[in-house]
XYZ file of N, CA and C in Angstrom:
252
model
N 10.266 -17.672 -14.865
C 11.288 -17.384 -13.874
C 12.151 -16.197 -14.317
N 12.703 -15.880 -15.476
C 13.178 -14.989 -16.154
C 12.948 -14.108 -17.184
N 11.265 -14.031 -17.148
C 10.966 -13.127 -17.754
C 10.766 -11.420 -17.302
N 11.018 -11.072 -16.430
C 11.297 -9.725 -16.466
C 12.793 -9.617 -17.003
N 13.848 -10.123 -16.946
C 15.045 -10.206 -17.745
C 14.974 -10.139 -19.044
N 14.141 -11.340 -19.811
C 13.861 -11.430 -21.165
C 12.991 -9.879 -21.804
N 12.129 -9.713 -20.918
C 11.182 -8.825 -20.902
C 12.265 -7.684 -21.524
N 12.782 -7.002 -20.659
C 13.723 -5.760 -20.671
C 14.852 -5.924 -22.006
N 15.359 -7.387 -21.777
C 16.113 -7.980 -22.802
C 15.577 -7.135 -24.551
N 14.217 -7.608 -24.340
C 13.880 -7.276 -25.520
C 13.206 -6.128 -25.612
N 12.931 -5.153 -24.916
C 12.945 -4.152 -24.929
C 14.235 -3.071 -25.093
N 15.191 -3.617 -24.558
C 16.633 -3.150 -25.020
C 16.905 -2.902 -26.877
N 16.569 -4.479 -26.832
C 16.951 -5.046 -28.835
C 16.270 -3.884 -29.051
N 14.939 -3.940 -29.475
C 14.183 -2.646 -29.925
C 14.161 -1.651 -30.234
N 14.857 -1.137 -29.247
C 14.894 -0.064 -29.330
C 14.315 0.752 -27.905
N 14.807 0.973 -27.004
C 13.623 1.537 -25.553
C 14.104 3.108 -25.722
N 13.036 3.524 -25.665
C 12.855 5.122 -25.967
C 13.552 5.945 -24.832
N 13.009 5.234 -23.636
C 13.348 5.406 -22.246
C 14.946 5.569 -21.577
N 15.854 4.756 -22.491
C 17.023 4.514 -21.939
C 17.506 5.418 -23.201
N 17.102 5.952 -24.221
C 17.707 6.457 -25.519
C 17.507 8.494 -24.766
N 16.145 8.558 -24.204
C 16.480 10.026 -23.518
C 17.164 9.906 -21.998
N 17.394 8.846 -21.532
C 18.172 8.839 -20.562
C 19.814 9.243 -20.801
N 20.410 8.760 -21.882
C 21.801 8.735 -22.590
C 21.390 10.886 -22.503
N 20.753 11.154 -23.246
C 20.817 12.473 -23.930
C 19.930 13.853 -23.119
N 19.547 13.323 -21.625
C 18.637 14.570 -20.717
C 19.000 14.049 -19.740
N 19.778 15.160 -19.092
C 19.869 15.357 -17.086
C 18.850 15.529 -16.742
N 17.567 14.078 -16.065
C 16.281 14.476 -15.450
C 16.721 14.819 -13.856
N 18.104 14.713 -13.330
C 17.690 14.771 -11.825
C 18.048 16.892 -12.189
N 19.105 17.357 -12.942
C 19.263 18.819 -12.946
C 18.580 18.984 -13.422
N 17.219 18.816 -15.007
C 16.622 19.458 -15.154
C 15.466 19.614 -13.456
N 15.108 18.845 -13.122
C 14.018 18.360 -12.068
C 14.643 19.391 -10.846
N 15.970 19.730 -10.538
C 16.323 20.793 -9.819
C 15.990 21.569 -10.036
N 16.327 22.429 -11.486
C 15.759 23.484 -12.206
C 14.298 23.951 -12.139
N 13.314 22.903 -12.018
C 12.175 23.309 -11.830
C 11.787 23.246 -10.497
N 12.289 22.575 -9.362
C 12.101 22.856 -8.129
C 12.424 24.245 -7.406
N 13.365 24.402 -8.191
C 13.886 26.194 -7.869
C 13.053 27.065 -8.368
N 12.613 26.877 -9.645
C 11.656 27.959 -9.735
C 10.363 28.033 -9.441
N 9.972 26.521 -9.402
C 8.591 26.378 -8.588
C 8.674 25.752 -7.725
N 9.234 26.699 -6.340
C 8.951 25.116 -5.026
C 7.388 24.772 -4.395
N 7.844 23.335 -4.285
C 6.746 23.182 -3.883
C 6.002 23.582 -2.259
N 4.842 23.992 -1.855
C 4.281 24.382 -0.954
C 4.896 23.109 0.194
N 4.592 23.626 1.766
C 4.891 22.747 2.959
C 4.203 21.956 2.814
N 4.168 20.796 3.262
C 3.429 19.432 3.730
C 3.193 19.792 5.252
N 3.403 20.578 5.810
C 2.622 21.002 7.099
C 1.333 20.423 7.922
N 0.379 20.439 6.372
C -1.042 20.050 6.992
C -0.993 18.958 6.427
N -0.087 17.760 5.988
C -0.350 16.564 5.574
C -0.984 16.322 4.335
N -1.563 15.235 4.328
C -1.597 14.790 2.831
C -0.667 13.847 2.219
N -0.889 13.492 1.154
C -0.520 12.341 0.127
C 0.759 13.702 -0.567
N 2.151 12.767 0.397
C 2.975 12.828 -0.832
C 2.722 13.060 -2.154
N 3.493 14.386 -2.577
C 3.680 14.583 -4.061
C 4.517 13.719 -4.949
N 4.052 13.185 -6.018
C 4.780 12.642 -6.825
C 6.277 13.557 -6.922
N 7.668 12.478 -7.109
C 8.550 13.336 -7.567
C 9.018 14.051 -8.551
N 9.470 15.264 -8.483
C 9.646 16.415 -9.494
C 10.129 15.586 -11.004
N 11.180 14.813 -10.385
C 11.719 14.111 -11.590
C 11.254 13.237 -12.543
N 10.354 12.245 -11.657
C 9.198 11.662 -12.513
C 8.081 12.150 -13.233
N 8.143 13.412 -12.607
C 6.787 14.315 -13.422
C 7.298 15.343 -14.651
N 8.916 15.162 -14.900
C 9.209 15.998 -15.722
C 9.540 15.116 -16.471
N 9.902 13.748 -16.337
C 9.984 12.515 -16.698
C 8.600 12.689 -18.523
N 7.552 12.054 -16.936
C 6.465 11.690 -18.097
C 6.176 13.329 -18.895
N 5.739 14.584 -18.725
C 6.051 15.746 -19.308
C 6.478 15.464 -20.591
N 7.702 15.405 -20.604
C 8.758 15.030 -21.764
C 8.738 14.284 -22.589
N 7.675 12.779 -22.355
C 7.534 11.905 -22.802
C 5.969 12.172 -23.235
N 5.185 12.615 -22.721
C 3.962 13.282 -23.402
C 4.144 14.115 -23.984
N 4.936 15.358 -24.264
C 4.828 15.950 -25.644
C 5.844 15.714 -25.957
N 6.766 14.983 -26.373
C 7.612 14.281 -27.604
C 6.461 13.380 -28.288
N 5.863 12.327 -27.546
C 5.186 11.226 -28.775
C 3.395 12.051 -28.601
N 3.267 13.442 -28.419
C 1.850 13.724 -28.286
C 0.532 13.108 -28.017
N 1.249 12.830 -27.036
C -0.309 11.831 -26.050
C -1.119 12.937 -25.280
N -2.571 12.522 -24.952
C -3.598 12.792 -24.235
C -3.189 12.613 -22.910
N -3.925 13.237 -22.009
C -3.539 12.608 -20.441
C -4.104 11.026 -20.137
N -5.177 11.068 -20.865
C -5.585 9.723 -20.834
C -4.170 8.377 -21.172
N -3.783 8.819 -22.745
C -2.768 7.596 -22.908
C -1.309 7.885 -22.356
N -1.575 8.632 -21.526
C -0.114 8.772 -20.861
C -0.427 7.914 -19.366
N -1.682 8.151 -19.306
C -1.738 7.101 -17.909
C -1.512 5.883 -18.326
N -2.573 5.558 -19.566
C -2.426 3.898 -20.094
C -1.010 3.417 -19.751
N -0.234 4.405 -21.191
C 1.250 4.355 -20.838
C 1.772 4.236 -19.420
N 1.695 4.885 -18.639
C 2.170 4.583 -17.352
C 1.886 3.445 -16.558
N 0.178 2.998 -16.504
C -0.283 1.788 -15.632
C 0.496 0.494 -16.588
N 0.724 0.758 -17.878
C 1.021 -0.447 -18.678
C 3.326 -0.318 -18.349
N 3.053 0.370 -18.301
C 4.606 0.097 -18.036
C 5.322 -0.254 -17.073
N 6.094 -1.589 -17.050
C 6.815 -1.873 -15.860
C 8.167 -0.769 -14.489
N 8.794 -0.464 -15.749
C 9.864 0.543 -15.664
C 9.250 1.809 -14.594
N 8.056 2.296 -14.457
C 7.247 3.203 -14.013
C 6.890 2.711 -12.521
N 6.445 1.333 -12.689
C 6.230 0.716 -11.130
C 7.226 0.659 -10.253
């Protein structure tokens, strides 16, 4: 019943990497910053929504700080709650 609470709980104790570059990086201004210099093309002709800027500068940041593959950055991602 309360394990996503406990879950996070103890991911807190730990140490969470996640909330430690949250304290110390503006992802929504950096994520401006790169929308300005690279905007993205119209959605005109449709298609699948782009992931957001912020989440993609998100994981970025988090793949080359702990030097992951694209492969274990997905792992990382499908395995992480915080991401869903």
């Amino acid at each position: 019943l309360f394990a996503d609470q406990e879950r996070e709980a103890k991911l807190n104790e730990l140490g969470d990497t996640l909330r430690v570059l949250e304290q110390h990086v503006d992802f929504a201004a950096l994520a401006a910053a790169v929308d300005a210099a690279a905007p993205r093309p119209s959605r005109e002709r449709g298609g699948r929504p782009p992931f957001p800027t912020e989440l993609m500068v998100r994981v970025l940041l988090i793949q080359q700080l702990f030097n992951l593959s694209d492969e274990q950055m997905e792992f990382q991602l499908l395995d992480r709650l915080s991401f869903q």
